[in-house]
PDB file of C-alpha atoms in Angstrom:
ATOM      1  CA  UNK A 277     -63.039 -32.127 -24.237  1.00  0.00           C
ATOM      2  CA  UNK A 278     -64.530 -30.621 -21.493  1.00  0.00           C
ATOM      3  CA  UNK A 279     -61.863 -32.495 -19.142  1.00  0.00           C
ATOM      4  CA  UNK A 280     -58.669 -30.699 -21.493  1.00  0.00           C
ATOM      5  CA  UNK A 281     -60.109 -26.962 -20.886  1.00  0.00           C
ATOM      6  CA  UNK A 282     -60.398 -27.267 -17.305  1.00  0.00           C
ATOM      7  CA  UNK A 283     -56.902 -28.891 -16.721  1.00  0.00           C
ATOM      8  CA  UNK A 284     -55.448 -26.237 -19.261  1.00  0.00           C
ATOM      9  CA  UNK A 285     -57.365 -23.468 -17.018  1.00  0.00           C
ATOM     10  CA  UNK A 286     -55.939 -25.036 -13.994  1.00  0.00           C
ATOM     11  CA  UNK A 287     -52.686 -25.115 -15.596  1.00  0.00           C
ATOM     12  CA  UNK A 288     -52.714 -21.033 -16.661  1.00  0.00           C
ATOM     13  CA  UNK A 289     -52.060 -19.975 -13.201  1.00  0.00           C
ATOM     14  CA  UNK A 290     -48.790 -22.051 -12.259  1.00  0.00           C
ATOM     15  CA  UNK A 291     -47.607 -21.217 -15.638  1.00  0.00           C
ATOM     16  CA  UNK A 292     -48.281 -17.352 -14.813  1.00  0.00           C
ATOM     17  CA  UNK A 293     -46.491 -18.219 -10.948  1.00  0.00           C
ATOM     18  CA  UNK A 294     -43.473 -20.070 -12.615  1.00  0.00           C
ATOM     19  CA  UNK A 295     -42.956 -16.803 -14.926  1.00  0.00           C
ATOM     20  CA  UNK A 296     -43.055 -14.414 -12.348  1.00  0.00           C
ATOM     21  CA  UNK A 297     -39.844 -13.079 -11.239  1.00  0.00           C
ATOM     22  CA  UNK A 298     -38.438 -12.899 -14.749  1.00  0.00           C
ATOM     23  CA  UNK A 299     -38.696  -9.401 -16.005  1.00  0.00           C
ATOM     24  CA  UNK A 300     -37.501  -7.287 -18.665  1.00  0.00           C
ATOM     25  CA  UNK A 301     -35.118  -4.512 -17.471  1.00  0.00           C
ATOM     26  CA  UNK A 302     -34.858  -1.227 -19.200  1.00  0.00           C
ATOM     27  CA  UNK A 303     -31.656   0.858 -19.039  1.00  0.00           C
ATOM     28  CA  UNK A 304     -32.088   4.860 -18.949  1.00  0.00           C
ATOM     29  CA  UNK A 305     -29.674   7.233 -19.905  1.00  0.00           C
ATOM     30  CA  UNK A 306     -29.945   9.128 -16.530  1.00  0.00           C
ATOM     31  CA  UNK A 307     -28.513   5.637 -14.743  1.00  0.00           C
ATOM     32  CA  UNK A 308     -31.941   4.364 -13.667  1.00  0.00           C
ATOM     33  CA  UNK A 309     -33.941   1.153 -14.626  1.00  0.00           C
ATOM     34  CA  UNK A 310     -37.414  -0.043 -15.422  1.00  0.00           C
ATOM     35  CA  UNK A 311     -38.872  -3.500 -14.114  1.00  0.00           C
ATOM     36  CA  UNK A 312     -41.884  -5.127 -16.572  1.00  0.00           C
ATOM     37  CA  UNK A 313     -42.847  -8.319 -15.461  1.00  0.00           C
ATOM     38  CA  UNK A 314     -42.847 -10.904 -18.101  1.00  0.00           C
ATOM     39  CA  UNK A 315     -45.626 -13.057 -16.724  1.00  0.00           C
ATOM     40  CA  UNK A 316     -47.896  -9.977 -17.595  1.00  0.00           C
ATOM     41  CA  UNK A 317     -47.121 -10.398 -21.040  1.00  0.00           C
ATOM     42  CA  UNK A 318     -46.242  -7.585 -22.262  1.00  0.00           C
ATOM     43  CA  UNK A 319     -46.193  -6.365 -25.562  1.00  0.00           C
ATOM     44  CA  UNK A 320     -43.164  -3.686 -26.945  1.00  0.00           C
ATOM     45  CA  UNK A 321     -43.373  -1.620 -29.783  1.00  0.00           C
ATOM     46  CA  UNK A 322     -40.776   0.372 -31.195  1.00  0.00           C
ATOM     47  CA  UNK A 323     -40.911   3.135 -33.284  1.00  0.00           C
ATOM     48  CA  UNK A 324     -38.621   5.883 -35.228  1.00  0.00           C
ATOM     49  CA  UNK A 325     -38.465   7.601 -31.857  1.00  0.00           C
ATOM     50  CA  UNK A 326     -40.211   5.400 -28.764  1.00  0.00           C
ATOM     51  CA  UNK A 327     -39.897   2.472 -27.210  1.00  0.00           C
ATOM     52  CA  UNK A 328     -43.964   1.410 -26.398  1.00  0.00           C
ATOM     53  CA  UNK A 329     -45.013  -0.801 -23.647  1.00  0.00           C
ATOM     54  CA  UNK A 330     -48.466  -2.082 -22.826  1.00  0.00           C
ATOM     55  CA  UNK A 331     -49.393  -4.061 -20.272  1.00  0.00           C
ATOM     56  CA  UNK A 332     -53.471  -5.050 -19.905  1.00  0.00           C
ATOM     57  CA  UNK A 333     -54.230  -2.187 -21.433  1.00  0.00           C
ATOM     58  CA  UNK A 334     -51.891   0.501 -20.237  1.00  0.00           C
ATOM     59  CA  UNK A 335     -49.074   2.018 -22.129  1.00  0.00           C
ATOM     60  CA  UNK A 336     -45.887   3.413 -21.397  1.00  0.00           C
ATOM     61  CA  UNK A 337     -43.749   5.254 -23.817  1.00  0.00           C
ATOM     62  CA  UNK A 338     -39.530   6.227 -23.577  1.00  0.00           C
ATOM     63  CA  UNK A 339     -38.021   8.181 -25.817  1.00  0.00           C
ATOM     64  CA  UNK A 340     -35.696   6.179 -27.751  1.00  0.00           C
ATOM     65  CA  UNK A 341     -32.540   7.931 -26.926  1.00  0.00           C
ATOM     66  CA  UNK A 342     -32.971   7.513 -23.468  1.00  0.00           C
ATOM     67  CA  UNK A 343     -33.610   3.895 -23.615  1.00  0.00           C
ATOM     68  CA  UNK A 344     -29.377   2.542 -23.691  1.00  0.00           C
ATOM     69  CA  UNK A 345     -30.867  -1.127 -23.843  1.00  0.00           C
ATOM     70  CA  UNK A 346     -32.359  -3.670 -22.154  1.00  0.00           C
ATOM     71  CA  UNK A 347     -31.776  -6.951 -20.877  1.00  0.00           C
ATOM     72  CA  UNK A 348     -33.931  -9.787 -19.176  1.00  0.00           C
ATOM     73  CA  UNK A 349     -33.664 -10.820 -15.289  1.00  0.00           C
ATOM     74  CA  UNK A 350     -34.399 -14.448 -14.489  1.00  0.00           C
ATOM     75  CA  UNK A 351     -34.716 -15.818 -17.475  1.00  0.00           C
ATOM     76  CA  UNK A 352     -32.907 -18.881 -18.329  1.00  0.00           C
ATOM     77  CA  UNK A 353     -30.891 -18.452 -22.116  1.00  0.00           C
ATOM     78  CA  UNK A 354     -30.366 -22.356 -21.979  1.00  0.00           C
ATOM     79  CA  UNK A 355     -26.853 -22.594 -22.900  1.00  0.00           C
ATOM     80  CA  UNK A 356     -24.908 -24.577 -20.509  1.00  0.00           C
ATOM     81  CA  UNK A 357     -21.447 -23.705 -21.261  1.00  0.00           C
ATOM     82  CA  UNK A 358     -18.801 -21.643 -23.658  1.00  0.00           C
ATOM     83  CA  UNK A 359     -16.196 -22.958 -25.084  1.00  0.00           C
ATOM     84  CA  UNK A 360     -13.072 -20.847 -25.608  1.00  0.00           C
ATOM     85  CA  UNK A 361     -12.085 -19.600 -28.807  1.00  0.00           C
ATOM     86  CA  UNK A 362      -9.725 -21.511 -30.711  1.00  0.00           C
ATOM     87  CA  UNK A 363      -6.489 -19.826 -30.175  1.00  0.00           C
ATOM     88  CA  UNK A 364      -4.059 -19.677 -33.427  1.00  0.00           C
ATOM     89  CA  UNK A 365      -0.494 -18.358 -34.188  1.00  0.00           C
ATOM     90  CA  UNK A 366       0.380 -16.947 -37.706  1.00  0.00           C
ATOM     91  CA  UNK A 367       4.059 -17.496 -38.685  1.00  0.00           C
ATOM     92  CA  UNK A 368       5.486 -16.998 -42.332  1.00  0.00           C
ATOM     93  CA  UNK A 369       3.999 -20.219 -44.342  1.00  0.00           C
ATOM     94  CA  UNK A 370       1.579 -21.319 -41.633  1.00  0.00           C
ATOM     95  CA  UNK A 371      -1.124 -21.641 -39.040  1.00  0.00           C
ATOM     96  CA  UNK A 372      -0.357 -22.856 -35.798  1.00  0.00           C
ATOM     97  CA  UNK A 373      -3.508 -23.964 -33.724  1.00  0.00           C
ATOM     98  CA  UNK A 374      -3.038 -24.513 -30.319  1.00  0.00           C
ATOM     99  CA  UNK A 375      -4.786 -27.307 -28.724  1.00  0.00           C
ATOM    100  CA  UNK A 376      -6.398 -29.165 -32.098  1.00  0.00           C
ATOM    101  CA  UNK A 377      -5.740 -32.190 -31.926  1.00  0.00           C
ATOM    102  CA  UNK A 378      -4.337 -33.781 -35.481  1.00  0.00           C
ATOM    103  CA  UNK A 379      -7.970 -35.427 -35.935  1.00  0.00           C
ATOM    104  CA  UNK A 380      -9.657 -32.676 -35.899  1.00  0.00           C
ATOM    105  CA  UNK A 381     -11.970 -31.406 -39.134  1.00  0.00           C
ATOM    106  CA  UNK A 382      -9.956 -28.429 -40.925  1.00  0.00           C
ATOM    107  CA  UNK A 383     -11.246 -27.223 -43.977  1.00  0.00           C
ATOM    108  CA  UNK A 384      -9.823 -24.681 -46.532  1.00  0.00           C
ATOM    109  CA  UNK A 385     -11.912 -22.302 -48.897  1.00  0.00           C
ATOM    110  CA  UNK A 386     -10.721 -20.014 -51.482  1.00  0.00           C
ATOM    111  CA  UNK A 387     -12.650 -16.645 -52.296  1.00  0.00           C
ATOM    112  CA  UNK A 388     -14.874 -18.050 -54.511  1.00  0.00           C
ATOM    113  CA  UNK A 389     -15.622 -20.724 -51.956  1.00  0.00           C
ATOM    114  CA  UNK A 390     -14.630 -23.552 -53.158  1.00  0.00           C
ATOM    115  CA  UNK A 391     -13.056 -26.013 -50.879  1.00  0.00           C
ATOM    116  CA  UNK A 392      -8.950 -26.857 -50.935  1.00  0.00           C
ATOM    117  CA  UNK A 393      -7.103 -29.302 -49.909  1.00  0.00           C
ATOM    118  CA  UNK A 394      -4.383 -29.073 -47.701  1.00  0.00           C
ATOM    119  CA  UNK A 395      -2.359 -30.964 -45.192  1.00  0.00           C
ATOM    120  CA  UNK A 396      -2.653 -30.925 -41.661  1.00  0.00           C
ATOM    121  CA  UNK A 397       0.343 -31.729 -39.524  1.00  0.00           C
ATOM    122  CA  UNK A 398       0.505 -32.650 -35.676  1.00  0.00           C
ATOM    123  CA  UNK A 399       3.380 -30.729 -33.740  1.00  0.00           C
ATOM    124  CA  UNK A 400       2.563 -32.368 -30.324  1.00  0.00           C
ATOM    125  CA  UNK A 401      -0.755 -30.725 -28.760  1.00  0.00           C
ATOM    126  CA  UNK A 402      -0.833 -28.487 -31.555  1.00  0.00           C
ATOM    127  CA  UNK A 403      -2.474 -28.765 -35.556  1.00  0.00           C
ATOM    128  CA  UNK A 404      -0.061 -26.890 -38.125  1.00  0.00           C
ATOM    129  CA  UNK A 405      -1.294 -26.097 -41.365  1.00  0.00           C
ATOM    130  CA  UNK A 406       1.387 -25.018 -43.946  1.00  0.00           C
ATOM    131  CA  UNK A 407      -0.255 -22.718 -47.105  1.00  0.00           C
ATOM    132  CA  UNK A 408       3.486 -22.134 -48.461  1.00  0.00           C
ATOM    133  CA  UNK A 409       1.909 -23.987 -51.728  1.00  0.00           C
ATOM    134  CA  UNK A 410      -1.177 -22.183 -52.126  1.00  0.00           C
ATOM    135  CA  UNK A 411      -1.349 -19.891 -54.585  1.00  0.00           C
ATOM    136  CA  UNK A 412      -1.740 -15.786 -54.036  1.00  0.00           C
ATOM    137  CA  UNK A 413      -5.259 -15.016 -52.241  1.00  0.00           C
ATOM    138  CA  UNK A 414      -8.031 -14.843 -49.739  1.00  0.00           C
ATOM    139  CA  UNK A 415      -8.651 -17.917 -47.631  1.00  0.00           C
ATOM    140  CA  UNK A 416     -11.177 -18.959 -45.360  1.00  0.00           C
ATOM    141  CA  UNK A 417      -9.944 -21.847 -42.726  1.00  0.00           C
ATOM    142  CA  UNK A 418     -12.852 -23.903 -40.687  1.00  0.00           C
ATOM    143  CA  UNK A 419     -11.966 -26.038 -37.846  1.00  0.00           C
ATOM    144  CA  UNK A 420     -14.194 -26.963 -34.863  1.00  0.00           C
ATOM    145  CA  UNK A 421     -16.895 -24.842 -36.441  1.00  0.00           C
ATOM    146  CA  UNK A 422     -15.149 -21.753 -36.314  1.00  0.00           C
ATOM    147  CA  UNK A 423     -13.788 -19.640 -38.942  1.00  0.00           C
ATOM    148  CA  UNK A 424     -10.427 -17.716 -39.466  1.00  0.00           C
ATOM    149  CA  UNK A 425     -10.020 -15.593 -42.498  1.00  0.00           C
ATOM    150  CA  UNK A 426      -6.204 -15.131 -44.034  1.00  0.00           C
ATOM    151  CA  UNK A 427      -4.721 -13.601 -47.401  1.00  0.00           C
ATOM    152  CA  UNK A 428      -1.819 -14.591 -48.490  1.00  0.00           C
ATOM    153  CA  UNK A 429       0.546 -12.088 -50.497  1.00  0.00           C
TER     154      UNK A 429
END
């Protein structure tokens, strides 16, 4: 036991060193910004009208309205890459989506959510879905885990 609390003590101080240099930024109104050091672990309160930040035992307070936001330096967010949104054209009776491929999951859900099915057609590096024989309504189309909402008159 006594072992584990002397390697986690000798352990507190690189974590403290590998956290330094990440900070939380504040944005002012007036153009300016405030640095806060994350490794100091500070903790933020907000209220109806402040923003409230103490660090070991000292506070600072901004008003509210002249806090525009606030964003983090040097902090990793872990995501390693975007993908582009699905891009789509809407013609009369269909759904074009450009660069689908055929295989692709599509799924079709009427207002109250239930699922429909419908046909998906390949027109070369392009998906086509045709809702000329869906009934009147609001639809709700998922493919590649994104979602596109249509009515149709």
């Amino acid at each position: 036991m006594k072992q584990l609390i002397i390697m986690l003590l000798l352990l507190l101080p690189a974590a403290r060193a590998a956290a330094q240099g990440q900070t939380l930024v504040l944005h002012h109104a007036d153009g300016k910004t405030s640095e806060v050091e994350l490794y100091t672990m500070p903790r933020i309160q907000m209220t109806a009208d402040k923003m409230v930040i103490t660090v070991q035992g000292v506070s600072q307070e901004y008003a509210k309205a002249d806090v525009l936001r606030f964003t983090y330096k040097g902090v990793g967010t872990g995501i390693s890459s975007v993908s582009p949104a699905t891009s789509f054209r809407v013609d009369e009776d269909r759904i074009t989506f450009h660069g689908v491929p055929e295989a692709d999951a599509v799924k079709v859900y009427n207002a109250k959510g239930m699922q429909i099915p419908v046909g998906l057609t390949a027109d070369g590096s392009d998906a086509v879905l045709s809702f000329a024989s869906l009934p009147q309504g609001v639809y709700l189309v998922s493919i590649n885990g994104r979602t596109l909402k249509f009515i149709k008159p």
